[in-house]
Short mmCIF file of C-alpha atoms and ligand atoms in Angstrom, two decimals:
data_model
loop_
_atom_site.label_atom_id
_atom_site.label_comp_id
_atom_site.label_asym_id
_atom_site.label_seq_id
_atom_site.Cartn_x
_atom_site.Cartn_y
_atom_site.Cartn_z
CA MET A 19 -12.16 -16.19 3.11
CA ALA A 20 -8.88 -15.76 1.23
CA PHE A 21 -8.27 -12.94 -1.21
CA ASN A 22 -5.21 -12.34 -3.39
CA LEU A 23 -5.27 -8.58 -3.91
CA ILE A 24 -3.22 -5.64 -5.08
CA LEU A 25 -4.00 -2.17 -3.76
CA MET A 26 -2.98 0.49 -6.26
CA GLY A 27 -3.06 4.26 -6.06
CA LEU A 28 -0.68 7.20 -5.76
CA PRO A 29 1.06 7.94 -2.44
CA GLY A 30 -1.64 9.14 -0.05
CA ALA A 31 -4.55 7.73 -2.06
CA GLY A 32 -5.60 5.66 0.97
CA LYS A 33 -4.11 2.20 0.35
CA GLY A 34 -2.92 1.70 3.93
CA THR A 35 -6.17 3.05 5.33
CA GLN A 36 -8.29 0.70 3.23
CA ALA A 37 -5.92 -2.20 3.93
CA GLN A 38 -6.51 -1.72 7.65
CA LYS A 39 -10.28 -1.92 7.09
CA ILE A 40 -10.03 -4.96 4.81
CA ASP A 41 -7.88 -6.69 7.42
CA GLU A 42 -10.39 -5.91 10.20
CA LYS A 43 -13.23 -7.38 8.17
CA TYR A 44 -11.54 -10.28 6.34
CA GLN A 45 -8.19 -10.90 8.13
CA VAL A 46 -6.11 -10.72 4.96
CA PRO A 47 -2.35 -10.16 5.56
CA HIS A 48 -1.23 -6.67 4.48
CA ILE A 49 2.11 -6.65 2.66
CA SER A 50 3.48 -3.14 2.23
CA THR A 51 6.93 -3.08 0.63
CA GLY A 52 7.37 0.47 1.97
CA ASP A 53 6.67 -0.75 5.54
CA ILE A 54 9.10 -3.65 5.08
CA PHE A 55 11.82 -1.21 3.94
CA ARG A 56 11.09 1.22 6.78
CA GLU A 57 11.34 -1.57 9.34
CA ALA A 58 14.61 -2.77 7.81
CA MET A 59 15.97 0.80 7.92
CA ALA A 60 14.93 1.22 11.56
CA ASN A 61 16.70 -2.05 12.42
CA LYS A 62 19.70 -0.99 10.30
CA THR A 63 19.84 -4.34 8.50
CA GLU A 64 22.07 -4.63 5.45
CA MET A 65 19.04 -4.55 3.15
CA GLY A 66 17.64 -1.54 5.04
CA LEU A 67 20.85 0.46 4.72
CA ALA A 68 21.05 -0.31 1.00
CA ALA A 69 17.41 0.71 0.47
CA LYS A 70 17.77 3.95 2.45
CA ALA A 71 19.92 5.64 -0.20
CA TYR A 72 17.07 5.31 -2.71
CA ILE A 73 14.18 5.96 -0.36
CA ASP A 74 15.64 9.19 1.02
CA LYS A 75 15.63 10.57 -2.51
CA GLY A 76 12.12 9.34 -3.29
CA GLU A 77 13.52 6.88 -5.85
CA LEU A 78 12.60 3.22 -6.26
CA VAL A 79 14.71 0.49 -4.67
CA PRO A 80 16.16 -1.83 -7.38
CA ASP A 81 13.81 -4.58 -8.60
CA GLU A 82 16.08 -7.54 -7.65
CA VAL A 83 15.94 -6.47 -4.01
CA THR A 84 12.23 -5.73 -3.98
CA ASN A 85 11.14 -8.86 -5.89
CA GLY A 86 13.18 -11.05 -3.51
CA ILE A 87 11.49 -9.54 -0.47
CA VAL A 88 8.01 -10.09 -1.92
CA ARG A 89 8.81 -13.65 -3.00
CA ASP A 90 9.88 -14.52 0.56
CA ARG A 91 6.81 -12.95 2.11
CA LEU A 92 4.38 -14.62 -0.31
CA SER A 93 5.74 -18.05 0.60
CA GLN A 94 4.90 -17.69 4.32
CA GLN A 95 2.12 -19.78 5.82
CA ASP A 96 -0.27 -16.97 6.83
CA VAL A 97 -0.31 -15.76 3.23
CA LEU A 98 -0.76 -19.26 1.80
CA THR A 99 -3.77 -19.70 4.10
CA ASN A 100 -5.42 -16.26 4.12
CA GLY A 101 -4.19 -14.60 0.92
CA PHE A 102 -2.57 -11.16 0.70
CA MET A 103 -3.04 -7.48 0.00
CA LEU A 104 0.00 -6.10 -1.74
CA ASP A 105 0.45 -2.37 -1.14
CA GLY A 106 3.19 -0.48 -2.97
CA TYR A 107 4.05 -3.47 -5.16
CA PRO A 108 4.26 -3.95 -8.12
CA ARG A 109 5.50 -0.47 -9.06
CA ASN A 110 6.49 -1.21 -12.67
CA LEU A 111 5.86 -3.76 -15.41
CA ASP A 112 8.96 -5.82 -14.60
CA GLN A 113 7.75 -6.22 -11.02
CA ALA A 114 4.25 -7.10 -12.33
CA ALA A 115 5.74 -9.82 -14.54
CA ALA A 116 7.85 -11.10 -11.63
CA LEU A 117 4.72 -11.27 -9.47
CA ASP A 118 2.76 -13.16 -12.14
CA LYS A 119 5.54 -15.70 -12.25
CA MET A 120 5.71 -16.08 -8.45
CA LEU A 121 1.96 -16.70 -8.34
CA ALA A 122 1.89 -19.06 -11.33
CA ASP A 123 4.79 -21.07 -9.85
CA SER A 124 2.66 -21.76 -6.78
CA ASP A 125 -0.69 -22.23 -8.59
CA ARG A 126 -2.16 -18.96 -7.41
CA HIS A 127 -3.75 -16.03 -9.22
CA LEU A 128 -4.90 -12.48 -8.46
CA ASP A 129 -8.53 -12.02 -7.45
CA ALA A 130 -8.61 -8.25 -7.87
CA VAL A 131 -6.51 -5.14 -8.33
CA ILE A 132 -8.15 -2.27 -6.46
CA ASN A 133 -7.08 1.06 -7.89
CA ILE A 134 -7.89 3.98 -5.57
CA ASP A 135 -8.17 7.07 -7.74
CA VAL A 136 -7.33 10.52 -6.29
CA GLU A 137 -6.20 13.70 -8.07
CA PRO A 138 -2.49 14.41 -7.39
CA SER A 139 -3.28 17.97 -6.26
CA VAL A 140 -5.20 16.60 -3.24
CA LEU A 141 -2.33 14.38 -2.14
CA VAL A 142 0.37 16.87 -1.08
CA ASP A 143 -1.94 18.27 1.62
CA ARG A 144 -3.15 14.83 2.67
CA LEU A 145 0.38 13.54 3.13
CA SER A 146 1.66 16.54 5.04
CA ALA A 147 -1.13 15.88 7.60
CA ARG A 148 -0.51 12.11 7.85
CA TYR A 149 0.70 10.57 11.13
CA ILE A 150 1.22 6.93 12.00
CA CYS A 151 1.14 4.85 15.19
CA ARG A 152 4.67 3.64 15.91
CA VAL A 153 3.40 0.53 17.68
CA CYS A 154 0.78 -0.91 15.30
CA GLY A 155 1.21 1.13 12.08
CA ALA A 156 -2.37 2.50 12.03
CA THR A 157 -2.57 5.64 9.88
CA TYR A 158 -4.31 8.89 10.82
CA ASN A 159 -4.70 12.39 9.43
CA ARG A 160 -4.69 15.65 11.37
CA ILE A 161 -7.45 17.01 9.14
CA SER A 162 -9.51 14.19 7.66
CA ASN A 163 -9.00 11.26 10.03
CA PRO A 164 -7.75 12.07 13.56
CA THR A 165 -7.67 9.55 16.44
CA LYS A 166 -10.95 9.43 18.38
CA VAL A 167 -9.15 10.46 21.58
CA GLU A 168 -6.42 13.01 20.96
CA GLY A 169 -2.97 11.46 21.27
CA THR A 170 -4.21 7.85 21.67
CA CYS A 171 -4.20 5.21 18.90
CA ASP A 172 -7.74 3.88 18.24
CA VAL A 173 -6.38 0.43 17.43
CA CYS A 174 -3.76 -0.30 20.10
CA GLY A 175 -4.01 2.53 22.66
CA SER A 176 -0.40 3.67 22.17
CA HIS A 177 0.59 7.34 22.56
CA ASP A 178 3.61 7.09 20.29
CA PHE A 179 3.17 8.49 16.75
CA TYR A 180 5.51 9.55 13.96
CA GLN A 181 5.47 11.35 10.63
CA ARG A 182 7.31 9.86 7.68
CA ASP A 183 10.45 11.74 6.62
CA ASP A 184 9.39 11.43 2.99
CA ASP A 185 5.96 13.05 3.61
CA LYS A 186 7.56 16.51 3.42
CA PRO A 187 6.23 18.50 0.43
CA GLU A 188 9.67 18.52 -1.31
CA THR A 189 9.93 14.70 -1.32
CA VAL A 190 6.22 14.19 -1.94
CA LYS A 191 6.37 16.06 -5.25
CA ASN A 192 9.14 13.82 -6.54
CA ARG A 193 7.40 10.66 -5.26
CA LEU A 194 4.19 11.71 -7.00
CA ALA A 195 5.95 12.41 -10.28
CA VAL A 196 7.74 9.03 -10.20
CA ASN A 197 4.52 7.19 -9.33
CA ILE A 198 2.30 8.90 -11.90
CA LYS A 199 4.69 7.91 -14.64
CA MET A 200 4.79 4.30 -13.50
CA ASN A 201 1.11 3.88 -12.68
CA THR A 202 -0.33 4.32 -16.15
CA PRO A 203 1.19 1.22 -17.79
CA LEU A 204 0.34 -0.88 -14.71
CA VAL A 205 -3.30 0.19 -14.84
CA ASP A 206 -3.40 -0.90 -18.50
CA TYR A 207 -1.63 -4.16 -17.69
CA TYR A 208 -4.26 -5.16 -15.12
CA LYS A 209 -7.13 -3.83 -17.23
CA ASN A 210 -6.00 -6.27 -19.92
CA GLN A 211 -6.01 -9.09 -17.37
CA ASN A 212 -9.63 -8.17 -16.47
CA VAL A 213 -8.85 -7.80 -12.79
CA LEU A 214 -8.82 -4.00 -12.43
CA HIS A 215 -11.41 -2.22 -10.28
CA THR A 216 -11.05 1.56 -10.09
CA ILE A 217 -12.63 3.29 -7.08
CA ASN A 218 -13.10 7.01 -6.47
CA GLY A 219 -10.86 7.74 -3.47
CA GLU A 220 -11.91 11.38 -3.01
CA ARG A 221 -14.75 10.59 -0.64
CA ASP A 222 -15.06 9.72 3.04
CA ILE A 223 -13.00 6.73 4.10
CA ASP A 224 -16.12 4.68 4.90
CA LEU A 225 -17.70 5.36 1.51
CA VAL A 226 -14.50 4.30 -0.23
CA PHE A 227 -14.50 1.14 1.86
CA LYS A 228 -18.07 0.35 0.90
CA ASP A 229 -16.97 0.19 -2.75
CA VAL A 230 -13.94 -1.91 -1.80
CA ALA A 231 -16.17 -4.37 0.07
CA ASP A 232 -18.50 -4.55 -2.96
CA VAL A 233 -15.55 -5.49 -5.16
CA LEU A 234 -14.47 -8.21 -2.73
CA GLN A 235 -18.03 -9.51 -2.60
CA SER A 236 -18.16 -9.63 -6.41
CA VAL A 237 -14.91 -11.57 -6.81
CA ASN A 238 -15.85 -13.99 -4.05
CA ASP A 239 -18.87 -15.36 -5.94
P1 ADP B 21 -1.35 5.41 1.09
O1 ADP B 21 -1.18 4.14 1.89
O2 ADP B 21 -2.07 5.19 -0.19
O3 ADP B 21 -0.08 6.19 0.93
P2 ADP B 21 -2.79 6.32 3.49
O4 ADP B 21 -3.80 5.26 3.70
O5 ADP B 21 -1.61 6.37 4.39
O6 ADP B 21 -2.33 6.35 1.94
O7 ADP B 21 -3.56 7.73 3.55
C1 ADP B 21 -2.84 8.96 3.40
C2 ADP B 21 -3.38 9.99 4.38
O8 ADP B 21 -4.71 10.39 3.98
C3 ADP B 21 -3.53 9.49 5.81
O9 ADP B 21 -3.28 10.57 6.68
C4 ADP B 21 -4.99 9.02 5.90
O10 ADP B 21 -5.50 9.12 7.23
C5 ADP B 21 -5.69 10.01 4.96
N1 ADP B 21 -6.81 9.42 4.20
C6 ADP B 21 -6.93 8.14 3.76
N2 ADP B 21 -8.08 7.97 3.04
C7 ADP B 21 -8.69 9.20 3.02
C8 ADP B 21 -9.92 9.69 2.44
N3 ADP B 21 -10.76 8.88 1.74
N4 ADP B 21 -10.21 10.99 2.61
C9 ADP B 21 -9.37 11.82 3.32
N5 ADP B 21 -8.21 11.41 3.89
C10 ADP B 21 -7.86 10.13 3.75
P1 ADP B 22 4.54 5.74 -1.11
O1 ADP B 22 3.67 6.43 -0.11
O2 ADP B 22 5.50 6.60 -1.84
O3 ADP B 22 3.74 4.79 -1.97
P2 ADP B 22 5.77 3.45 0.15
O4 ADP B 22 5.64 3.36 1.63
O5 ADP B 22 5.02 2.53 -0.70
O6 ADP B 22 5.53 4.97 -0.21
O7 ADP B 22 7.31 3.34 -0.25
C1 ADP B 22 8.29 4.18 0.32
C2 ADP B 22 9.56 4.02 -0.52
O8 ADP B 22 10.00 2.64 -0.49
C3 ADP B 22 9.36 4.34 -2.00
O9 ADP B 22 9.54 5.71 -2.27
C4 ADP B 22 10.48 3.48 -2.62
O10 ADP B 22 11.75 4.11 -2.48
C5 ADP B 22 10.49 2.24 -1.76
N1 ADP B 22 9.60 1.21 -2.33
C6 ADP B 22 8.42 0.77 -1.82
N2 ADP B 22 7.86 -0.17 -2.61
C7 ADP B 22 8.72 -0.34 -3.66
C8 ADP B 22 8.70 -1.15 -4.83
N3 ADP B 22 7.68 -1.99 -5.11
N4 ADP B 22 9.76 -1.05 -5.68
C9 ADP B 22 10.78 -0.23 -5.42
N5 ADP B 22 10.84 0.58 -4.36
C10 ADP B 22 9.83 0.53 -3.47
ZN1 ZN B 23 -1.54 1.75 17.31
#
């Protein structure tokens, strides 16, 4: 089953968490522009060093850079075969238009845009409790979603976790403000394309996923 999806929602809404569950059930490649930038920064590539200046301030990386990265990834064979879940992209209308063009150029279209809706006030606390497996990228939460065995990743068994530098409350507030401003026109854009599905993200992870799976079922018919 191939799905061409966008996961939308403010930082901390649960995009990565739901992506992990979609991937387990349907094996759809997860494309997170944030993860791609973080990997490039860790490897100190030229692109990573250029992106770091923006990311450290909670600002967006310029569109030319970001669109190029997504275009390359969307042309790879696993995506052509199994589809994609974009997470963290598009972030503005220019990126949305660039994506439409990339897809049209290769005779593809979006199946669904899943918008995970959570009040901003909930997100600062959620993000300050987030921790991530350094080996496989699985995401946990000290309060709402800890590993089953303390200190051991449920997915890959690793004991090596990290917290994101930009999950500190000071950076989170700026990231939220930037994202709230940019989200509204994107939601309208996809509403007009009749592909938007908004899901209440302020419930247990498994209940949110049930709604996500219902959406995927409905677009698969
Ligand atoms: P995003 O990818 O949208 O930034 P994540 O999936 O990383 O968000 O989730 C942010 C944090 O909130 C993580 O620590 C995650 O474990 C936790 N989380 C995700 N979904 C929920 C939920 N429905 N309820 C409570 N906590 C959640
Ligand atoms: P968030 O939890 O803020 O959604 P992400 O992991 O998606 O974080 O992104 C981390 C940072 O990477 C962003 O603050 C931004 O600087 C950069 N970034 C990620 N995706 C994009 C994008 N589509 N356009 C521009 N910058 C991006
Ligand atoms: Zn892991």
